[in-house]
Short mmCIF file of C-alpha atoms in Angstrom, two decimals:
data_model
loop_
_atom_site.label_atom_id
_atom_site.label_comp_id
_atom_site.label_asym_id
_atom_site.label_seq_id
_atom_site.Cartn_x
_atom_site.Cartn_y
_atom_site.Cartn_z
CA LYS P 166 184.56 8.25 -80.21
CA LYS P 167 188.08 8.46 -78.82
CA LYS P 168 190.05 11.59 -79.50
CA THR P 169 192.15 11.16 -82.62
CA ILE P 170 195.86 12.05 -82.68
CA ILE P 171 197.05 13.07 -86.15
CA ILE P 172 200.66 12.82 -87.32
CA LEU P 173 201.47 13.91 -90.86
CA ASN P 174 204.74 13.40 -92.67
CA MET P 175 205.61 15.92 -95.37
CA SER P 176 207.21 13.14 -97.37
CA THR P 177 203.84 11.47 -97.89
CA ILE P 178 202.66 14.48 -99.84
CA THR P 179 205.47 14.03 -102.37
CA HIS P 180 203.92 10.70 -103.44
CA PHE P 181 200.56 12.21 -104.41
CA PRO P 182 199.86 11.69 -108.09
CA ASN P 183 199.96 14.91 -110.04
CA LYS P 184 201.60 16.56 -107.06
CA PRO P 185 202.32 20.24 -107.44
CA SER P 186 205.96 21.00 -107.95
CA ASN P 187 205.63 24.30 -106.16
CA PRO P 188 206.74 23.96 -102.48
CA MET P 189 204.22 26.63 -101.52
CA ALA P 190 201.40 24.54 -102.98
CA GLN P 191 202.61 21.52 -101.03
CA THR P 192 202.57 23.55 -97.86
CA LEU P 193 199.01 24.72 -98.52
CA ILE P 194 197.86 21.16 -99.17
CA PHE P 195 199.45 20.02 -95.93
CA PHE P 196 197.83 22.89 -94.04
CA TRP P 197 194.30 22.21 -95.28
CA VAL P 198 194.60 18.45 -94.75
CA PHE P 199 195.76 19.11 -91.20
CA VAL P 200 192.90 21.51 -90.55
CA PHE P 201 190.35 19.04 -91.94
CA LEU P 202 191.62 16.10 -89.91
CA SER P 203 192.02 18.22 -86.80
CA ASN P 204 188.42 19.39 -87.04
CA THR P 205 187.31 15.80 -87.52
CA ALA P 206 189.18 14.75 -84.40
CA LEU P 207 187.81 17.70 -82.45
CA SER P 208 184.24 16.93 -83.41
CA GLN P 209 184.68 13.34 -82.24
CA SER P 210 185.56 14.40 -78.70
CA ASP P 211 183.68 17.70 -78.36
CA GLU P 212 180.27 16.57 -79.61
CA PHE P 213 178.45 13.29 -79.12
CA VAL P 214 174.94 11.86 -78.96
CA TYR P 215 173.71 8.73 -77.18
CA ASN P 216 170.25 7.60 -78.23
CA GLY P 217 170.38 4.77 -75.75
CA PHE P 218 173.60 3.10 -74.70
CA LYS P 219 175.55 0.23 -76.19
CA VAL P 220 175.65 -2.84 -74.01
CA GLY P 221 179.15 -4.16 -73.35
CA GLY P 222 180.96 -1.46 -75.32
CA ASN P 223 184.26 -0.79 -73.57
CA ASN P 224 184.63 2.63 -75.18
CA ASN P 225 180.96 3.52 -75.09
CA ILE P 226 180.94 5.03 -71.60
CA SER P 227 182.92 4.59 -68.36
CA LEU P 228 180.92 3.08 -65.50
CA ASN P 229 181.69 3.10 -61.80
CA GLY P 230 179.98 1.86 -58.64
CA VAL P 231 176.69 0.04 -59.25
CA ALA P 232 176.03 1.80 -62.58
CA GLU P 233 175.17 -0.57 -65.40
CA ILE P 234 173.77 -0.58 -68.91
CA GLU P 235 170.68 -2.75 -69.10
CA SER P 236 169.89 -5.04 -72.01
CA ASN P 237 167.39 -2.52 -73.41
CA GLY P 238 170.07 0.18 -73.67
CA ILE P 239 169.09 2.16 -70.58
CA LEU P 240 171.83 3.45 -68.31
CA ARG P 241 170.89 2.67 -64.73
CA LEU P 242 173.02 4.61 -62.25
CA THR P 243 171.55 3.08 -59.06
CA ASN P 244 168.98 0.49 -58.14
CA ASP P 245 166.58 0.64 -55.21
CA THR P 246 169.14 -0.59 -52.66
CA PRO P 247 170.04 1.80 -49.80
CA ARG P 248 173.41 3.60 -49.53
CA LEU P 249 174.77 2.97 -53.02
CA LEU P 250 176.37 5.18 -55.64
CA GLY P 251 176.83 4.88 -59.36
CA ARG P 252 178.60 6.99 -61.99
CA ALA P 253 178.81 7.12 -65.77
CA PHE P 254 181.25 9.39 -67.64
CA TYR P 255 182.22 10.05 -71.20
CA PRO P 256 185.47 8.07 -71.45
CA THR P 257 187.85 10.80 -72.62
CA PRO P 258 188.46 14.31 -71.26
CA ILE P 259 187.18 17.37 -73.11
CA LYS P 260 188.91 20.72 -73.43
CA PHE P 261 186.83 23.26 -71.51
CA LYS P 262 189.22 26.24 -71.36
CA ASN P 263 191.19 28.27 -73.83
CA SER P 264 194.83 27.58 -73.05
CA THR P 265 195.77 31.09 -74.20
CA ASP P 266 193.54 33.31 -72.08
CA GLY P 267 192.10 30.73 -69.65
CA LYS P 268 188.52 31.54 -70.63
CA ALA P 269 186.01 28.71 -70.30
CA PHE P 270 184.26 27.68 -73.51
CA SER P 271 180.51 27.62 -73.95
CA PHE P 272 178.89 24.21 -73.79
CA SER P 273 175.47 22.63 -74.04
CA THR P 274 174.02 19.27 -73.04
CA ALA P 275 170.65 17.55 -73.13
CA PHE P 276 169.70 14.28 -71.48
CA ALA P 277 166.59 12.28 -70.66
CA PHE P 278 166.26 10.74 -67.21
CA ALA P 279 163.79 9.25 -64.78
CA ILE P 280 163.79 8.71 -61.02
CA VAL P 281 161.74 5.79 -59.72
CA PRO P 282 161.61 5.65 -55.90
CA GLU P 283 161.28 2.41 -53.99
CA TYR P 284 158.38 3.93 -52.07
CA GLU P 285 156.08 6.38 -53.79
CA LYS P 286 156.76 10.03 -52.88
CA LEU P 287 159.90 9.09 -50.88
CA GLY P 288 163.00 9.77 -52.96
CA GLY P 289 166.53 8.72 -52.30
CA HIS P 290 168.67 10.62 -53.07
CA GLY P 291 169.05 12.10 -56.53
CA LEU P 292 171.34 12.41 -59.54
CA ALA P 293 173.67 15.08 -60.90
CA PHE P 294 175.13 16.06 -64.25
CA THR P 295 178.79 16.56 -63.44
CA ILE P 296 181.89 18.19 -64.90
CA SER P 297 185.02 17.14 -63.03
CA PRO P 298 188.80 16.92 -63.51
CA THR P 299 188.57 13.18 -62.80
CA LYS P 300 186.25 10.21 -63.21
CA GLU P 301 187.39 8.78 -59.90
CA PHE P 302 186.08 10.32 -56.68
CA THR P 303 188.15 8.83 -53.88
CA GLY P 304 186.31 8.80 -50.57
CA ALA P 305 183.07 10.11 -52.08
CA LEU P 306 179.93 9.14 -50.18
CA PRO P 307 176.39 8.26 -51.24
CA SER P 308 173.26 9.82 -49.69
CA GLN P 309 173.30 13.64 -49.74
CA TYR P 310 176.78 13.77 -51.34
CA LEU P 311 175.48 12.07 -54.52
CA GLY P 312 178.68 10.05 -54.94
CA LEU P 313 180.75 13.18 -55.66
CA LEU P 314 182.15 14.48 -52.37
CA ASN P 315 182.20 13.76 -48.66
CA GLU P 316 181.97 15.81 -45.49
CA THR P 317 185.68 16.67 -45.58
CA HIS P 318 185.89 17.61 -49.28
CA ASN P 319 182.61 19.47 -49.36
CA ARG P 320 183.17 23.23 -49.94
CA ASN P 321 186.84 22.64 -50.80
CA LEU P 322 187.86 25.12 -53.52
CA SER P 323 190.43 22.70 -54.90
CA ASN P 324 187.72 20.23 -55.95
CA HIS P 325 187.02 21.89 -59.33
CA VAL P 326 183.75 19.96 -59.35
CA PHE P 327 180.71 21.43 -61.07
CA ALA P 328 177.28 19.78 -60.92
CA VAL P 329 173.63 20.38 -61.62
CA GLU P 330 171.70 18.27 -59.14
CA PHE P 331 168.21 16.83 -59.35
CA ASP P 332 167.63 16.28 -55.65
CA THR P 333 164.74 14.31 -54.14
CA VAL P 334 165.63 14.54 -50.44
CA LYS P 335 165.61 17.68 -48.31
CA ASP P 336 168.91 17.79 -46.43
CA PHE P 337 169.00 20.43 -43.69
CA GLU P 338 172.79 20.22 -43.35
CA LEU P 339 173.21 21.32 -46.96
CA GLY P 340 170.42 23.89 -46.82
CA ASP P 341 168.16 22.20 -49.38
CA ILE P 342 164.99 24.16 -50.14
CA ASN P 343 162.80 21.03 -50.39
CA ASP P 344 162.78 17.41 -51.54
CA ASN P 345 162.05 18.19 -55.19
CA HIS P 346 164.52 20.74 -56.52
CA VAL P 347 167.15 21.52 -59.13
CA GLY P 348 170.40 23.00 -57.85
CA ILE P 349 173.67 24.35 -59.25
CA ASP P 350 176.64 23.12 -57.22
CA ILE P 351 180.22 24.39 -57.39
CA ASN P 352 182.80 22.57 -55.26
CA SER P 353 180.02 21.73 -52.80
CA LEU P 354 176.69 19.95 -52.57
CA ALA P 355 175.32 23.04 -50.83
CA SER P 356 173.78 24.62 -53.92
CA ASN P 357 174.84 28.07 -55.10
CA ALA P 358 171.37 28.42 -56.63
CA SER P 359 168.31 26.18 -56.56
CA VAL P 360 164.66 26.16 -57.51
CA ASN P 361 161.66 23.89 -57.12
CA ALA P 362 161.52 21.52 -60.08
CA GLY P 363 159.20 22.68 -62.85
CA TYR P 364 158.98 23.64 -66.49
CA PHE P 365 157.35 26.05 -68.92
CA ILE P 366 155.14 24.89 -71.73
CA ASN P 367 156.69 25.96 -75.02
CA GLY P 368 155.47 29.42 -75.98
CA ASN P 369 153.84 29.89 -72.60
CA SER P 370 155.27 31.70 -69.59
CA THR P 371 153.05 29.82 -67.15
CA ARG P 372 155.13 27.68 -64.83
CA GLN P 373 154.18 24.03 -64.36
CA GLU P 374 155.26 22.04 -61.33
CA LEU P 375 157.24 18.88 -61.99
CA ASN P 376 157.63 15.90 -59.67
CA LEU P 377 161.14 14.49 -60.07
CA LYS P 378 160.05 11.29 -58.29
CA SER P 379 157.14 10.59 -60.62
CA GLY P 380 159.01 7.99 -62.66
CA LYS P 381 158.20 9.93 -65.84
CA THR P 382 160.84 10.56 -68.49
CA ILE P 383 162.15 14.11 -68.08
CA GLN P 384 164.41 15.91 -70.54
CA ALA P 385 166.90 18.41 -69.15
CA TRP P 386 168.98 21.00 -71.01
CA ILE P 387 172.02 22.67 -69.43
CA ASP P 388 173.52 25.55 -71.40
CA TYR P 389 176.51 27.71 -70.51
CA ASP P 390 177.11 30.96 -72.42
CA SER P 391 180.74 31.93 -71.92
CA ALA P 392 180.30 35.45 -73.33
CA LYS P 393 177.47 36.23 -70.91
CA SER P 394 178.81 34.07 -68.04
CA GLU P 395 175.30 32.65 -67.80
CA LEU P 396 174.18 29.13 -66.97
CA ASN P 397 170.62 28.02 -67.78
CA VAL P 398 168.80 24.84 -66.77
CA THR P 399 165.62 23.90 -68.62
CA LEU P 400 163.24 20.97 -68.03
CA SER P 401 160.40 19.44 -69.99
CA LEU P 402 158.30 16.30 -70.27
CA SER P 403 158.50 16.48 -74.07
CA SER P 404 161.11 16.48 -76.82
CA VAL P 405 160.72 20.22 -77.43
CA LYS P 406 162.88 22.58 -75.43
CA PRO P 407 160.84 25.33 -73.70
CA TYR P 408 161.80 28.92 -74.39
CA PHE P 409 162.16 29.80 -70.70
CA PRO P 410 164.68 28.04 -68.41
CA ILE P 411 163.59 26.99 -64.95
CA LEU P 412 166.87 28.18 -63.40
CA SER P 413 169.31 30.84 -64.58
CA PHE P 414 172.56 31.63 -62.76
CA HIS P 415 175.28 34.19 -63.47
CA VAL P 416 178.68 32.55 -63.05
CA ASP P 417 182.10 32.58 -64.72
CA LEU P 418 183.08 28.91 -64.86
CA SER P 419 186.60 29.89 -65.93
CA LEU P 420 187.32 30.34 -62.22
CA TYR P 421 186.51 26.69 -61.47
CA PHE P 422 187.33 24.64 -64.56
CA ASP P 423 190.63 23.01 -65.40
CA GLU P 424 191.71 23.09 -69.02
CA THR P 425 190.42 19.56 -69.61
CA MET P 426 187.52 17.99 -67.73
CA TYR P 427 185.35 14.88 -67.77
CA VAL P 428 181.58 15.02 -68.21
CA GLY P 429 179.06 12.53 -66.90
CA PHE P 430 176.53 11.64 -64.25
CA SER P 431 176.56 10.54 -60.63
CA ALA P 432 173.71 9.31 -58.44
CA SER P 433 173.28 7.85 -54.98
CA THR P 434 170.80 6.35 -52.55
CA GLY P 435 170.51 6.85 -48.80
CA LEU P 436 168.30 5.27 -46.15
CA LEU P 437 165.62 5.45 -48.81
CA ALA P 438 166.43 4.43 -52.35
CA SER P 439 165.47 5.21 -55.93
CA SER P 440 166.45 3.81 -59.29
CA HIS P 441 168.07 6.58 -61.36
CA TYR P 442 167.92 6.10 -65.14
CA ILE P 443 169.50 7.90 -68.12
CA PHE P 444 167.82 7.10 -71.46
CA GLY P 445 169.81 9.33 -73.80
CA TRP P 446 172.44 12.06 -73.77
CA SER P 447 173.83 14.66 -76.16
CA PHE P 448 176.69 17.09 -75.59
CA LYS P 449 178.37 19.83 -77.60
CA MET P 450 181.10 22.38 -77.00
CA ASN P 451 180.61 25.90 -78.41
CA GLY P 452 177.17 25.17 -79.79
CA GLN P 453 173.68 23.91 -79.04
CA ALA P 454 173.38 20.25 -78.05
CA GLN P 455 170.88 18.18 -79.99
CA SER P 456 167.53 17.77 -78.26
CA LEU P 457 166.48 14.15 -77.80
CA ASP P 458 163.42 12.58 -79.37
CA LEU P 459 161.90 10.92 -76.32
CA SER P 460 159.73 8.63 -78.44
CA SER P 461 162.82 7.05 -80.01
CA LEU P 462 164.58 6.32 -76.71
CA PRO P 463 164.33 3.09 -74.74
CA SER P 464 161.81 3.11 -71.92
CA ILE P 465 161.48 1.47 -68.55
CA SER P 466 159.50 -1.73 -68.44
CA ARG P 467 157.69 -1.68 -65.14
CA PRO P 468 156.09 -5.04 -64.33
CA LYS P 469 153.17 -4.82 -61.99
CA LYS P 470 154.20 -5.59 -58.45
CA ASN P 471 152.86 -8.74 -56.87
CA ASN P 472 150.27 -7.38 -54.50
CA THR P 473 148.98 -10.78 -53.32
CA ALA P 474 150.35 -10.40 -49.81
CA PHE P 475 149.16 -6.83 -49.58
CA THR P 476 145.68 -7.75 -50.83
CA ALA P 477 145.47 -10.69 -48.44
CA GLY P 478 146.53 -8.50 -45.52
CA VAL P 479 143.97 -5.86 -46.37
CA SER P 480 141.26 -8.51 -46.77
CA VAL P 481 142.02 -10.13 -43.42
CA SER P 482 142.15 -6.76 -41.68
CA ALA P 483 138.84 -5.76 -43.24
CA ALA P 484 137.25 -9.04 -42.16
CA VAL P 485 138.50 -8.63 -38.58
CA LEU P 486 137.21 -5.08 -38.45
CA MET P 487 133.87 -6.21 -39.85
CA ILE P 488 133.53 -8.96 -37.24
CA PHE P 489 134.51 -6.56 -34.49
CA ALA P 490 132.00 -3.99 -35.70
CA ILE P 491 129.20 -6.55 -35.89
CA GLY P 492 130.08 -7.89 -32.45
CA THR P 493 130.06 -4.38 -31.01
CA VAL P 494 126.66 -3.63 -32.52
CA LEU P 495 125.17 -6.89 -31.24
CA TYR P 496 126.59 -6.25 -27.78
CA LEU P 497 125.10 -2.76 -27.67
CA ILE P 498 121.73 -4.02 -28.90
CA ARG P 499 121.70 -6.75 -26.27
CA LYS P 500 122.74 -4.32 -23.59
CA ILE P 501 119.99 -1.91 -24.57
CA LYS P 502 117.43 -4.71 -24.62
CA ASN P 503 118.53 -5.89 -21.21
CA THR P 504 118.55 -2.43 -19.74
CA GLU P 505 115.64 -2.08 -17.37
CA GLU P 506 113.57 1.02 -17.70
CA ILE P 507 113.68 3.31 -14.68
CA GLU P 508 110.16 4.11 -13.60
CA LYS P 509 109.31 7.63 -12.49
CA TRP P 510 108.19 6.45 -9.07
CA GLU P 511 111.63 4.94 -8.47
CA LEU P 512 113.23 8.35 -8.69
CA ASP P 513 110.83 9.66 -6.08
CA ILE P 514 111.22 6.97 -3.39
CA GLY P 515 114.99 6.60 -3.65
CA PRO P 516 115.77 2.88 -2.94
CA HIS P 517 118.40 1.17 -5.02
CA ARG P 518 117.25 -0.94 -7.94
CA PHE P 519 118.61 -4.46 -8.42
CA SER P 520 118.25 -6.44 -11.61
CA TYR P 521 116.18 -9.58 -11.58
CA LYS P 522 119.33 -11.54 -12.39
CA GLU P 523 121.06 -10.21 -9.28
CA LEU P 524 118.08 -11.02 -7.05
CA LYS P 525 117.73 -14.49 -8.51
CA GLN P 526 121.40 -15.12 -7.81
CA ALA P 527 121.08 -13.70 -4.28
CA THR P 528 118.21 -16.08 -3.43
CA ARG P 529 119.79 -19.00 -5.23
CA GLY P 530 117.03 -19.05 -7.79
CA PHE P 531 114.23 -18.30 -5.29
CA ARG P 532 114.59 -21.72 -3.73
CA ASP P 533 112.07 -22.88 -1.22
CA GLU P 534 114.89 -23.29 1.33
CA GLU P 535 115.32 -19.52 1.27
CA LEU P 536 111.61 -18.80 1.72
CA LEU P 537 110.92 -16.66 4.80
CA GLY P 538 107.19 -16.18 4.44
CA PHE P 539 104.32 -14.62 2.52
CA GLY P 540 103.49 -10.95 2.17
CA GLY P 541 100.40 -9.12 1.05
CA PHE P 542 101.03 -9.77 -2.62
CA GLY P 543 104.01 -12.08 -2.85
CA ARG P 544 106.56 -14.35 -1.20
CA VAL P 545 109.58 -13.15 0.80
CA TYR P 546 112.95 -14.85 0.42
CA ARG P 547 116.23 -14.62 2.28
CA GLY P 548 119.15 -13.65 0.07
CA THR P 549 122.79 -12.58 -0.03
CA ILE P 550 123.88 -9.88 -2.45
CA PRO P 551 126.81 -11.18 -4.59
CA ASN P 552 130.26 -9.70 -3.92
CA SER P 553 129.09 -7.89 -0.77
CA ASN P 554 127.70 -10.63 1.55
CA THR P 555 124.89 -8.26 2.46
CA GLN P 556 121.89 -10.13 3.89
CA VAL P 557 118.62 -9.07 2.30
CA ALA P 558 114.96 -9.99 2.21
CA VAL P 559 113.53 -10.17 -1.28
CA LYS P 560 109.82 -9.99 -1.97
CA ARG P 561 108.79 -11.66 -5.18
CA ILE P 562 105.47 -10.34 -6.44
CA SER P 563 102.97 -13.01 -7.21
CA GLN P 564 101.49 -13.06 -10.64
CA GLU P 565 98.18 -13.94 -9.01
CA SER P 566 98.23 -10.80 -6.84
CA LYS P 567 95.11 -8.69 -7.27
CA GLN P 568 96.55 -5.59 -5.57
CA GLY P 569 98.58 -4.66 -8.60
CA LEU P 570 101.29 -2.11 -9.08
CA VAL P 571 99.64 0.58 -6.92
CA ALA P 572 99.90 -1.51 -3.77
CA PHE P 573 103.47 -2.48 -4.60
CA VAL P 574 104.55 1.10 -5.11
CA SER P 575 102.83 2.21 -1.91
CA GLU P 576 104.64 -0.44 0.09
CA ILE P 577 107.98 0.39 -1.42
CA ALA P 578 107.45 4.09 -0.84
CA SER P 579 106.52 3.69 2.81
CA ILE P 580 109.22 1.19 3.69
CA GLY P 581 111.82 3.11 1.69
CA ARG P 582 111.41 6.16 3.91
CA LEU P 583 111.34 4.34 7.23
CA ARG P 584 114.42 4.58 9.44
CA HIS P 585 114.49 2.61 12.69
CA ARG P 586 117.10 0.64 14.53
CA ASN P 587 114.85 -2.39 14.75
CA LEU P 588 113.79 -2.29 11.10
CA VAL P 589 115.76 -3.69 8.22
CA GLN P 590 116.58 -0.86 5.81
CA LEU P 591 115.12 -1.10 2.34
CA LEU P 592 117.97 -1.21 -0.15
#
């Protein structure tokens, strides 16, 4: 696929069998042979198709950074490691401008890609189709600069860098519209035009949203019409190119292109990381690039993640929560059962209610040593209220008492309202 250099010697034509003796005929033969071979050489460098990538081919594609071609023929620009960059470029430069009038040529490209984030819905950072005067980007940074520029070079008119980005992180410094957009970048990663990622179903003008971080294979078409100075970006989840582009931008790329440029891809990761894959790629100058048949391209093999630790953690957490919930319920039931019912008469007479447990503790279990005497319907004990050292007299109603609750309530009511300096106050 290297560009062919053709050198013809007029003397070789003289050795053709049945050569024409007319010098004019020899000149015409030379002319047409030159045109044929020149066109062959031009087609080799100005049009190419990758249905997957050749592993270990030195001239197949130029790789830089962490970019690699996997054994299944997939080009992987970055893995899911933070703050990395990877690039892949067609190995030889392509003529993008007419040397006579300096007008940029039309071009078209199609490629299939996928972005698989380390954490679902959290991309990092994106990839870009790039046209640049060089394959080497000295000082370029990962993260929001996608391995193309850095803070110093960003917005520098001498960059001559053109890119269409597929960005999965919203960067406020660069004015990104969201974390799922397509942008057209010229000499800067601050997009000249951008739109939320989406596509149109073929023959339908209804727009469909598209998640760049879904891990699905997406085909992108980028077409530049030199006569109209119009750049179109089209996306789809199928092999068929939709009629409507998702992004259209009026621009004369003659102002930014050098005569010869390199074409390729660059991707990067930031604090969060994604694996950026290219499955196939076609490119053509002054014509329509071949659409890719997605079914014939290599695909990502995604082994199921080992969720043993996650499952165990969830199970243990669920068990702990279950035990806690059961314990809470049992505690509340016990508390309710042990809650003594407040009688209506208690609200009327006003004395403080003590639980039986408190009174038993105060009288040391109603020991005989604490017995003070006998009342009308029970025994009276000396006691000390816990935590207050308050001395009290506790009457314990006898089960054999015949006076019943009425007598008890009457006594409590009368004593509860008495106030005298020589009488012990009813608590």
